Coordinates of C-alpha atoms in Angstrom, one line a residue:
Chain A
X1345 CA -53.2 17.3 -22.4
X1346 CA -52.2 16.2 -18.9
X1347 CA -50.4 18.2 -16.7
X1348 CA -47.6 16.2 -16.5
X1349 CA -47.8 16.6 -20.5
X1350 CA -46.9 20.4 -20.1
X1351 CA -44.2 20.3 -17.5
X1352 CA -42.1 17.4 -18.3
X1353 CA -40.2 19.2 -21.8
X1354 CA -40.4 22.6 -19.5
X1355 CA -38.4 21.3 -16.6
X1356 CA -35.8 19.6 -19.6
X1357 CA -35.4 23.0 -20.9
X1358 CA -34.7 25.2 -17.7
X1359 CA -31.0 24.2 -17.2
X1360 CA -30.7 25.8 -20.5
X1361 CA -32.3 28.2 -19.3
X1362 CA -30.5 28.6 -15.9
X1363 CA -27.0 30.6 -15.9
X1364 CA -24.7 27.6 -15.9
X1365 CA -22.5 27.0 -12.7
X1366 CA -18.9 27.4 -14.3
X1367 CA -19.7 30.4 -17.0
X1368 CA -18.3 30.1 -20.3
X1369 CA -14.7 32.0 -20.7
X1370 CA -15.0 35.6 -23.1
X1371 CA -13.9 35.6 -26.2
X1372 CA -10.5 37.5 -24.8
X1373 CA -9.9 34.6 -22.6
X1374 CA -6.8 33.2 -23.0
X1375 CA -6.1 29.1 -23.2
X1376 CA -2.2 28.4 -22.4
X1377 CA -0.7 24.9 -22.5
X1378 CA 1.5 23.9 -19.3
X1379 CA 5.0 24.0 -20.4
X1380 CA 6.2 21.5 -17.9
X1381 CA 9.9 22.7 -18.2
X1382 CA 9.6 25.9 -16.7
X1383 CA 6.2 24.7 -14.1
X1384 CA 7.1 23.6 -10.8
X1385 CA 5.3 21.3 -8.2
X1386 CA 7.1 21.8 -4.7
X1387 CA 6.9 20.3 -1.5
X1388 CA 8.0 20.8 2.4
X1389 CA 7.9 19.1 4.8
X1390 CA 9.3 18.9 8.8
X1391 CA 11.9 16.1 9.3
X1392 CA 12.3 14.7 13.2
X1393 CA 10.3 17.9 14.0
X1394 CA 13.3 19.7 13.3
X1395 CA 14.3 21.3 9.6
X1396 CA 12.0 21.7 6.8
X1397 CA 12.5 19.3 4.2
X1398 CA 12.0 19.8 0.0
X1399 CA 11.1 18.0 -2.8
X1400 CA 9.3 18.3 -6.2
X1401 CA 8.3 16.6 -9.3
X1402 CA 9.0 17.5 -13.0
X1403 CA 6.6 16.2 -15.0
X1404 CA 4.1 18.4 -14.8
X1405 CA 1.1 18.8 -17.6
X1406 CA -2.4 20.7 -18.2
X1407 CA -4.1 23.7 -19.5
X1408 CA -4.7 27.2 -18.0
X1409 CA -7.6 29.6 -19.4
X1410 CA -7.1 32.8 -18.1
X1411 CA -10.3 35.4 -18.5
X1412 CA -8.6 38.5 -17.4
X1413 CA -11.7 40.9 -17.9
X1414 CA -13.7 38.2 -16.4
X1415 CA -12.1 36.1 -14.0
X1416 CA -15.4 33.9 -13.2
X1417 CA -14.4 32.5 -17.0
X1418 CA -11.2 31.2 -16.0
X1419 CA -10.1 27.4 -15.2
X1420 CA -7.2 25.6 -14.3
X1421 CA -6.4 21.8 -14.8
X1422 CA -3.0 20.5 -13.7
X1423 CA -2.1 16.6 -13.6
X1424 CA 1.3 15.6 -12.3
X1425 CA 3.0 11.9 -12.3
X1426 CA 3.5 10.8 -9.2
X1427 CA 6.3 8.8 -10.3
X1428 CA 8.5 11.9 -11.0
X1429 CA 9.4 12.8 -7.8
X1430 CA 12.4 14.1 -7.2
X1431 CA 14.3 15.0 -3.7
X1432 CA 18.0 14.5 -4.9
X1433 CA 18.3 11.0 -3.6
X1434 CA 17.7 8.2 -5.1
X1435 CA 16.7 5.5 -2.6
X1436 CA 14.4 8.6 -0.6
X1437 CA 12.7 8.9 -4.2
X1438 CA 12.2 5.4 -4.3
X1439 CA 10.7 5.4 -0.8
X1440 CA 8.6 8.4 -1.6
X1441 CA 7.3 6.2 -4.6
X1442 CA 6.5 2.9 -3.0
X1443 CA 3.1 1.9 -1.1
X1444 CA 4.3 3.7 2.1
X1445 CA 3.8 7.4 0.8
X1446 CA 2.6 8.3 -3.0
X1447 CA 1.9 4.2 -4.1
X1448 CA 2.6 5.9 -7.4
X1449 CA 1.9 2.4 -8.7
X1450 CA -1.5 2.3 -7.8
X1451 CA -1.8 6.1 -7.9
X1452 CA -0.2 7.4 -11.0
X1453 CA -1.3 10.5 -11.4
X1454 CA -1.8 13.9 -8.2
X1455 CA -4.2 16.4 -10.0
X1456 CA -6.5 19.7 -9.8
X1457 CA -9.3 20.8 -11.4
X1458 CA -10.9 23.7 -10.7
X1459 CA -14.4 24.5 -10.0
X1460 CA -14.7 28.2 -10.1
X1461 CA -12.2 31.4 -10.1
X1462 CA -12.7 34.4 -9.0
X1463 CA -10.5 37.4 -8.4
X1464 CA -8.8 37.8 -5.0
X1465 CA -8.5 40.8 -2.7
X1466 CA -4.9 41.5 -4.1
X1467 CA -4.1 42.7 -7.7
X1468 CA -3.2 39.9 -9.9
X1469 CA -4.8 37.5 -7.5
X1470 CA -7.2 35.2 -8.2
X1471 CA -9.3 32.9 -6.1
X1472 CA -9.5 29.1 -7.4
X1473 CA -11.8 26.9 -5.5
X1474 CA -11.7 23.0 -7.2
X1475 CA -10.6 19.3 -6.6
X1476 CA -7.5 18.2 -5.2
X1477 CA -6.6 14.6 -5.5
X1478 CA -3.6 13.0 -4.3
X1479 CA -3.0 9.4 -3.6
X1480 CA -6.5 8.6 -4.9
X1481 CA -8.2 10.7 -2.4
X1482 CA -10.1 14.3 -3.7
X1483 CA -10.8 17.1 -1.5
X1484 CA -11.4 20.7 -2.3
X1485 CA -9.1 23.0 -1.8
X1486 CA -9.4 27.2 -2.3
X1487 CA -6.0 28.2 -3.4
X1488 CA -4.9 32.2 -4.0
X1489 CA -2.9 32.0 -7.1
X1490 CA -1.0 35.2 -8.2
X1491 CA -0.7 35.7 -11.9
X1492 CA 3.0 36.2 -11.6
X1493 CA 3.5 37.7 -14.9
X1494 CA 3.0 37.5 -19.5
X1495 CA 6.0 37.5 -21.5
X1496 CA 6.9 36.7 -24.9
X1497 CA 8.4 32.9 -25.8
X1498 CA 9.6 31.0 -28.5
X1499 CA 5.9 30.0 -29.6
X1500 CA 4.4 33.2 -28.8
X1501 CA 3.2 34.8 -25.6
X1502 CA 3.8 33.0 -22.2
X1503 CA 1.7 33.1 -18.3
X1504 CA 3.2 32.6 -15.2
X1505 CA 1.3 31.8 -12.0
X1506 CA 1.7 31.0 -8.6
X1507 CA 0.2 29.7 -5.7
X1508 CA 1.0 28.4 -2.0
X1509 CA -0.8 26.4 -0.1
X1510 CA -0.8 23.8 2.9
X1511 CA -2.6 20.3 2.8
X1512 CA -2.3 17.8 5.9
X1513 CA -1.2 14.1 4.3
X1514 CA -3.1 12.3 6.5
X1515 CA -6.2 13.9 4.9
X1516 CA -5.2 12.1 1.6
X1517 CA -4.6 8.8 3.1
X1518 CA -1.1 9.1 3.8
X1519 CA -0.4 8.4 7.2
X1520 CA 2.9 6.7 7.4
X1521 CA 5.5 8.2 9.5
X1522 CA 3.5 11.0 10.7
X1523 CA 6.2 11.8 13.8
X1524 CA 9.5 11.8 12.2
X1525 CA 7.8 13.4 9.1
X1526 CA 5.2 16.1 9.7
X1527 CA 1.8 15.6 8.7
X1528 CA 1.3 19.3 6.9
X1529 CA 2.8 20.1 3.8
X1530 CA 3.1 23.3 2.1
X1531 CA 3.0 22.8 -1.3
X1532 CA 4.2 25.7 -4.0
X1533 CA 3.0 25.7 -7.6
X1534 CA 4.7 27.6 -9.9
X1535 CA 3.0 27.5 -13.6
X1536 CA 4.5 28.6 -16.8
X1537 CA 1.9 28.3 -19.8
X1538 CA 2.5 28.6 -23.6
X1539 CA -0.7 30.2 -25.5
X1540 CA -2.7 27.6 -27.6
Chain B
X1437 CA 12.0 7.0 15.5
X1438 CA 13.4 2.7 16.3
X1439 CA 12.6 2.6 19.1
X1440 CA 8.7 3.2 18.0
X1441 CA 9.0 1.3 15.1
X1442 CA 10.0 -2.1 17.0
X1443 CA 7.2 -0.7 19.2
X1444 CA 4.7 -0.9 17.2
X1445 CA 6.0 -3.4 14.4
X1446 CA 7.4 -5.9 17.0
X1447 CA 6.2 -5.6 20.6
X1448 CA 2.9 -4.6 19.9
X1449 CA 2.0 -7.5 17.8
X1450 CA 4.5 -10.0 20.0
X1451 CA 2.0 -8.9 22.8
X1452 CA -1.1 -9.6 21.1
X1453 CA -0.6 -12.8 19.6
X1454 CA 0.8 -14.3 22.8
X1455 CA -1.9 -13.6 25.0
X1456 CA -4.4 -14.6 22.7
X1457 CA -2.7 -18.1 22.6
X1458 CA -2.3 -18.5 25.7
X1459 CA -6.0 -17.7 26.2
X1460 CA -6.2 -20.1 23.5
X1461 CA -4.2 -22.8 25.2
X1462 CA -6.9 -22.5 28.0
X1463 CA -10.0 -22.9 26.5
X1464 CA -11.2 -26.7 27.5
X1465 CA -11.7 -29.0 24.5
X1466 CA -11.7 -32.4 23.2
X1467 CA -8.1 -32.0 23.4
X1468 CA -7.3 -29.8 26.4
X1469 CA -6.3 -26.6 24.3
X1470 CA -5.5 -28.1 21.2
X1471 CA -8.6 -28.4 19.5
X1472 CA -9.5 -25.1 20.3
X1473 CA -6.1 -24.1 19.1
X1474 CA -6.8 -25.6 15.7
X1475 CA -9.8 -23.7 14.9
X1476 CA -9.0 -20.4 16.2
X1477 CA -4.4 -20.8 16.0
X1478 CA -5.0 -18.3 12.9
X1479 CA -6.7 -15.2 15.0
X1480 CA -3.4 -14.2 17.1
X1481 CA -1.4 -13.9 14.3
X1482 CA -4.1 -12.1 12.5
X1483 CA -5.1 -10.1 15.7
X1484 CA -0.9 -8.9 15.8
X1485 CA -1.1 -8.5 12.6
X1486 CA -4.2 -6.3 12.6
X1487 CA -2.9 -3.9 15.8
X1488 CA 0.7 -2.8 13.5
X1489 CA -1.0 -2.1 10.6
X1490 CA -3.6 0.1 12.6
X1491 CA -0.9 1.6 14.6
X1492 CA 1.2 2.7 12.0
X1493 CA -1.2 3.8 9.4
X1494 CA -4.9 3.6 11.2
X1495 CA -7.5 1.9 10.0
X1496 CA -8.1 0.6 6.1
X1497 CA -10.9 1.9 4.1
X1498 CA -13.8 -0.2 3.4
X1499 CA -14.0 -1.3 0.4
X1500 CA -9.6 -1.3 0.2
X1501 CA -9.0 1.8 -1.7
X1502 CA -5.2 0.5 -2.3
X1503 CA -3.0 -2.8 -2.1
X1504 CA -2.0 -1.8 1.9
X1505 CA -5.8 -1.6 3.2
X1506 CA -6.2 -5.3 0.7
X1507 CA -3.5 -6.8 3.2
X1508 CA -5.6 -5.9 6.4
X1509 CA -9.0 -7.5 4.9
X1510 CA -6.6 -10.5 3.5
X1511 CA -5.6 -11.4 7.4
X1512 CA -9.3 -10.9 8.3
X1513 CA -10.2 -13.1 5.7
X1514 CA -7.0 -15.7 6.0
X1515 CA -7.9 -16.1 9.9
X1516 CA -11.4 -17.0 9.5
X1517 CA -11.1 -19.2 6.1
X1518 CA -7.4 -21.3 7.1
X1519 CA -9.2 -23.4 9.7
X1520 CA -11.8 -24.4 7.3
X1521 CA -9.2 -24.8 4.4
X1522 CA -7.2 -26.6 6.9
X1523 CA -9.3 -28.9 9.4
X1524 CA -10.0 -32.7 8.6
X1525 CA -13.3 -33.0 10.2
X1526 CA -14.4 -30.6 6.8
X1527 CA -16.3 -31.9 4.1
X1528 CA -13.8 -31.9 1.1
X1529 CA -16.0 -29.4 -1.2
X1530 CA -16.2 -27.0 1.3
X1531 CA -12.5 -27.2 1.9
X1532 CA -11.6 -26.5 -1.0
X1533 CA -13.4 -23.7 -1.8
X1534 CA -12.1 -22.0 1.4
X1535 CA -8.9 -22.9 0.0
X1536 CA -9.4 -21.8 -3.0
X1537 CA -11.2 -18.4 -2.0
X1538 CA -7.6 -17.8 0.0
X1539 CA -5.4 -18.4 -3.1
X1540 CA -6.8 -17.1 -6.5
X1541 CA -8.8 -14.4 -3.6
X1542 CA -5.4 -12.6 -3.0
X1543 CA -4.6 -11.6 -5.9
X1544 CA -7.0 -10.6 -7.3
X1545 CA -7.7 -8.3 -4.5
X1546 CA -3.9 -7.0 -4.3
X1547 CA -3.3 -7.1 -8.0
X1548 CA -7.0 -4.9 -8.6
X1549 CA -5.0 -1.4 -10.0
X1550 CA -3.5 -3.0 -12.2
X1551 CA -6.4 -5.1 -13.7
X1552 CA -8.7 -2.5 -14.0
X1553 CA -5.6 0.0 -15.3
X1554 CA -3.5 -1.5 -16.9
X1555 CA -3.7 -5.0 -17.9
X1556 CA -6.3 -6.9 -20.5
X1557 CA -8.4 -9.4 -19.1
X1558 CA -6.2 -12.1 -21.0
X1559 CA -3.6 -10.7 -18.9
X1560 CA -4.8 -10.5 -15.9
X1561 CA -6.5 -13.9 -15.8
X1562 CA -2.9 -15.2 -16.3
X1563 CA -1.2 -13.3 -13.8
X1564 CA -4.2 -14.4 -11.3
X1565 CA -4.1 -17.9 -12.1
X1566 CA -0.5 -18.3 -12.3
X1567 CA -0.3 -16.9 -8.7
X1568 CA -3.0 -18.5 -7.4
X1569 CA -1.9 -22.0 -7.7
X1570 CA 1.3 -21.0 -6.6
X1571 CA -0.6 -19.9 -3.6
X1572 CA -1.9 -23.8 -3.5
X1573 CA 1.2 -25.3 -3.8
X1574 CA 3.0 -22.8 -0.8
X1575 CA -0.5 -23.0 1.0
X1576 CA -0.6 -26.7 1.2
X1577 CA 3.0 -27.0 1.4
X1578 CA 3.4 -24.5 4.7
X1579 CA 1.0 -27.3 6.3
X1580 CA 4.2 -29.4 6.8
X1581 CA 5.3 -26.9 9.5
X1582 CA 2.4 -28.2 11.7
X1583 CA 3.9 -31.9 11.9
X1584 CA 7.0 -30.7 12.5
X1585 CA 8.0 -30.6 16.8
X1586 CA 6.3 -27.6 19.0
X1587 CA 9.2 -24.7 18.9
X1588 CA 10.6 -25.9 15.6
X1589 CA 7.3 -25.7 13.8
X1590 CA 7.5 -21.7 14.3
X1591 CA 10.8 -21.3 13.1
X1592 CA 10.7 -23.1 9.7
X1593 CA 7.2 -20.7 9.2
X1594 CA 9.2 -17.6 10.9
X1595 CA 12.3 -18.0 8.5
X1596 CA 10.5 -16.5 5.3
X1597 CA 8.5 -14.1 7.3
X1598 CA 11.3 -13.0 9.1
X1599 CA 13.7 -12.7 5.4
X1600 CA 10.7 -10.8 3.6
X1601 CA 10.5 -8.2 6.0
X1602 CA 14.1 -7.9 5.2
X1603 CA 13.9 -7.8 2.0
X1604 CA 11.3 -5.6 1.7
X1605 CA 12.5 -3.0 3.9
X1606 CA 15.8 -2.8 1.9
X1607 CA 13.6 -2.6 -1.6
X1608 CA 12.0 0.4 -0.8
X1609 CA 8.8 -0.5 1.6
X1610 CA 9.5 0.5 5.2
X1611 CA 5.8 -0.1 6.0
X1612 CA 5.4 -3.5 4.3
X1613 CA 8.6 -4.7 5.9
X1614 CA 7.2 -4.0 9.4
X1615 CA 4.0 -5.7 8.5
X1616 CA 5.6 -8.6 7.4
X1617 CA 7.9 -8.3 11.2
X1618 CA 4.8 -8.6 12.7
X1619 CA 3.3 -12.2 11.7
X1620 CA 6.9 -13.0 12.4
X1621 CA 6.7 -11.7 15.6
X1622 CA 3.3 -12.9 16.2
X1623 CA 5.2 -16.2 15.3
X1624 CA 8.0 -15.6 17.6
X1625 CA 5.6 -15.1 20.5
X1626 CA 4.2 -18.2 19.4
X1627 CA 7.6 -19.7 19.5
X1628 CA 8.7 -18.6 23.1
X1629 CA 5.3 -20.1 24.3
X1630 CA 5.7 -23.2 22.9
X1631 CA 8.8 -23.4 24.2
X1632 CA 8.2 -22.9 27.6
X1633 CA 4.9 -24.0 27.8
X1634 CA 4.9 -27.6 26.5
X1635 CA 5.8 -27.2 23.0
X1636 CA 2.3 -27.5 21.4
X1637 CA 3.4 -26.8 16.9
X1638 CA 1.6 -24.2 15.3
X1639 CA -1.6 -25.6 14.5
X1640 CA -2.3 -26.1 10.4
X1641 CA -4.4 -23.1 10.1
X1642 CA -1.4 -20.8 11.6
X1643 CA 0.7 -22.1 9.1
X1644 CA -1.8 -21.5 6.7
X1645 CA -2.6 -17.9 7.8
X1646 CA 1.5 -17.5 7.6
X1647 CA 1.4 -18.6 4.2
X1648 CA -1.1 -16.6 3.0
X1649 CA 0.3 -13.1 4.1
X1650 CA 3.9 -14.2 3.3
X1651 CA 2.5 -14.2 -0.1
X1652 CA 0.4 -11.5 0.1
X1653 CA 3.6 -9.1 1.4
X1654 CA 5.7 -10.6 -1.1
X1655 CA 3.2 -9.5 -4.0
X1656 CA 3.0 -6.3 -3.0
X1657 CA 6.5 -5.7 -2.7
X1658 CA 6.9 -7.2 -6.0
X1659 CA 4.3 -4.9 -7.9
X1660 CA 4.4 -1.9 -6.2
X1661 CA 7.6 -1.6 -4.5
X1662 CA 11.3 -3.1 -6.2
X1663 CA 11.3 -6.4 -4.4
X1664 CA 12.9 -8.3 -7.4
X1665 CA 10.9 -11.7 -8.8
X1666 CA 14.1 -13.4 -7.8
X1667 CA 14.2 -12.6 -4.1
X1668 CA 9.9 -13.3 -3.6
X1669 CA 11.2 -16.5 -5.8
X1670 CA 13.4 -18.0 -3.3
X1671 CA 11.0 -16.6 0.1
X1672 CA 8.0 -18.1 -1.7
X1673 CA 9.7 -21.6 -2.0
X1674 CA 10.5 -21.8 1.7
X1675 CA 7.8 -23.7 2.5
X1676 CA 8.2 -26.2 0.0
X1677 CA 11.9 -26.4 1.2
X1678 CA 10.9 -27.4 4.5
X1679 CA 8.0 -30.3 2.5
X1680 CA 10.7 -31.6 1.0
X1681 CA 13.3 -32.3 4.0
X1682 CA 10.3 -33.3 6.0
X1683 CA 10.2 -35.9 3.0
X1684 CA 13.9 -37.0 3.3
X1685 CA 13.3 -36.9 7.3
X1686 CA 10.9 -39.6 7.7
X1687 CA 11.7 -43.0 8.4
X1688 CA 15.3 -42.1 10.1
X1689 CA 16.3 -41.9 13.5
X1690 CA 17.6 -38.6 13.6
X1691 CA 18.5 -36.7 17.1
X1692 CA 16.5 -32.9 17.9
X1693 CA 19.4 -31.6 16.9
X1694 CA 19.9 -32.8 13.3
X1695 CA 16.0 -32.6 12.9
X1696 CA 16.4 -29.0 13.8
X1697 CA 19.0 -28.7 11.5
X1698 CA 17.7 -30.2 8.5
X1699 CA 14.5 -28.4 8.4
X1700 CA 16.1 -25.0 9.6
X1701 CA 18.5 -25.4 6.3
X1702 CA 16.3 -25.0 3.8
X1703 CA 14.6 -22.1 4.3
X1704 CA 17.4 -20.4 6.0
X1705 CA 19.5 -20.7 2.6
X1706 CA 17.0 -19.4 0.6
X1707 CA 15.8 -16.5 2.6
X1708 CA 19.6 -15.6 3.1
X1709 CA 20.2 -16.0 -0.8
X1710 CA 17.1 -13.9 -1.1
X1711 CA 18.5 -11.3 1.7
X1712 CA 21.9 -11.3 0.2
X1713 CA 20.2 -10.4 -3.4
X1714 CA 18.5 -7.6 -1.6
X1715 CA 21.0 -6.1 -0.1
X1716 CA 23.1 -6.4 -3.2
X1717 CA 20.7 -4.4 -5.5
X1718 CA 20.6 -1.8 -2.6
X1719 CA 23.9 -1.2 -2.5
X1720 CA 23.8 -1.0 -6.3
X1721 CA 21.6 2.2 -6.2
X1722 CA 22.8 5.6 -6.4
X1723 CA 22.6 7.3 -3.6
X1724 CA 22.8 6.5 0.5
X1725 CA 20.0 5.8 2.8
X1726 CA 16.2 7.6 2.9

């Protein structure tokens, strides 16, 4: 048998072999569903260089698997409709909406997905390294997310988690109005998830 | 903040086009300037155009990754094809396929989200087709401009520029109203030159090119902004407005005056319906200003 004959169902079998890049989750990982009533997306941003400016959006879905003994098991997935914005006006939302900012028309959905977790220098802190996409553009992003706290809810036990972070627009495409509207963002997600 | 907005959405765009025609107007040709002018009339406007949308939001990405970066290739593309779509020393076949590239083109590229998202391909070849050959009928019909006298001839093609921009600033679309300002500015320039330079029309493929992106900003506005069907209605049958009084025009004796008159009414009543239906549904909404 040819050499080639040997190697080729070898090299097949090493990534099996290979410890795979985003280890499976323990059996005392935890899977929690989003509870979009109690997450929150939030935004900032400067107006006229001058006040800081806020805004969210409610509609707010994924799934959280939290490994607390191993943290490398954990993942995060979040997916928010662009088309939920909210800033307490109506005609700004609109605006925030159309072509000149989110396009939420042609860009539906902002999301994350992780790519690996780890824990963080703090207690409860965990280090999330992943995808960010926003207005149809991905780029990674390393976030510190705090596990703010478990409680008991109506369908059993309940996660909260929190992170802050700051993204430039004009990385993501959106580069109307940088001036009178700043070009960084901090953005503040605050996660609530219901046990599966 | 207005100040560099009509910077870059009027002045800048003013600027380019006029020196370009002018330039334009120089070159030496079977016609002094004008047969240069009909071949390359299309690339101030597109070169105005071009400069606001890179000043306000930089360069497009290549391939369009959304409907705004579409717009940018569609002036490239509208510049270089109108004088072939346009010109009478062009073989017919070749004609119409520029023409056709320009129409049933446009939306296909502008309308791609929601073909590959959203709608079936029954759909979608309905949509496309339905506003493609009303891109043929405004196309051809914008062409009347050309025949119309020097400074007039920009005013009849500025009118529905000048009332989408309007329109789509107060339906949500700050961006897509200053890129609609600038044709019309490019077309103002164009205006003021002819004007004081001789009064050379806008050349066939200008009015064209201004047909094309009046479309193009109307479609946008419609699909991913709140630009009503109504209001693009009315815009998009400007051109044909001014076909048709160009049609009632001919064989009378009429003074500059009532020319001017006749083939400014038209479009000015229905950009101004189409203004006034705007600002209604604006005032409508809930809340005051961005």
């Amino acid at each position: 048998m040819s050499r080639l004959a040997w190697t080729a169902p070898a090299a097949l079998l090493l990534p099996l072999l290979a410890p795979s890049a985003v280890p499976a989750p323990s059996p005392a990982a935890k899977t929690y569903k989003i509870d979009s009533v109690h997450s929150s997306a939030l935004f900032r941003i400067k107006h006229n260089n001058a006040s800081y400016f806020h805004g969210g959006f409610h509609d707010i879905s994924g799934t959280i698997v939290h490994d607390e003994a191993n943290p490398a098991g954990s993942s995060v997935e979040v997916t928010i409709k662009a088309d939920s914005v909210s800033t307490g006006n109506g005609k700004r939302d609109d605006h925030l909406k159309s072509p000149d900012f989110f396009n939420a028309a042609e860009f539906p959905v902002l999301s994350f997905k992780s790519k690996g977790v780890k824990k963080g220098s703090a207690k409860e802190e965990l280090e999330v390294a992943g995808d960010l996409t926003i207005h149809g553009v991905t780029k990674p992003l390393t976030a510190k997310v705090a596990h703010t706290g478990t409680g008991k809810g109506q369908r059993g036990e309940v996660a909260g988690f929190e992170t802050v972070f700051t993204i430039k627009r004009t990385d993501f495409g959106m580069n109307y109005m940088v001036g009178p509207l700043g070009d960084e963002v901090q953005v503040t997600i605050s996660l609530e998830g219901e046990i599966q | 903040m207005i100040l560099d907005a009509l910077l870059r959405g009027v002045l800048v765009p003013a600027l380019v086009a006029g020196v370009l025609l002018i330039l334009i107007d120089r070159l030496p040709g079977r016609e002094g300037g004008r047969g240069a002018r009909n071949w390359l009339g299309a690339i101030p406007l597109a070169a105005g155009y071009a400069s606001t949308q890179v000043a306000l939001v930089g360069w497009p990405a290549f391939p369009p990754r959304e409907s705004t970066h579409g717009l940018f290739y569609i002036a490239i593309a509208a510049a270089l094809l109108s004088p072939l779509a346009t010109a009478r020393g062009i073989r017919a076949p070749l004609r119409w396929i520029a023409t056709a590239v320009l129409a049933f083109g446009v939306p296909v590229l502008l309308l791609r989200s929601r073909i590959v998202q959203r709608w079936s391909a029954g759909e979608s070849l309905l949509v496309v087709g339905a506003l493609g050959s009303s891109l043929l009928a405004v196309g051809g019909a914008a062409g009347t401009a050309a025949r119309l006298p020097g400074p007039l001839s920009y005013v009849v093609l500025l009118i529905p520029l000048g009332s989408a921009a309007g329109v789509l600033g107060l339906s949500g679309t700050a961006l897509h109203a200053q890129l609609a300002g600038a044709v019309a500015s490019g077309l103002g320039a164009g205006f003021v030159i002819s004007l004081t330079r001789g009064g050379a029309p806008a050349s066939p493929a200008m009015a064209r090119f201004s047909s094309i992106l009046l479309a193009s900003v109307l479609i946008t506005g419609h699909f991913y902004a709140r630009v009503s069907v109504a209001s693009a209605l009315l815009i998009a049958l400007c051109p044909i407005a001014t076909a048709c009084t160009e049609g009632l025009e001919r064989g009378r004796s009429l003074s500059m005056w009532q020319r001017t008159l006749i083939h400014i009414l038209g479009p000015g009543i229905l950009g101004g319906t189409s203004l006034g239906l705007a600002v209604r549904a604006f005032l409508a909404s809930d809340a005051a200003g961005f």
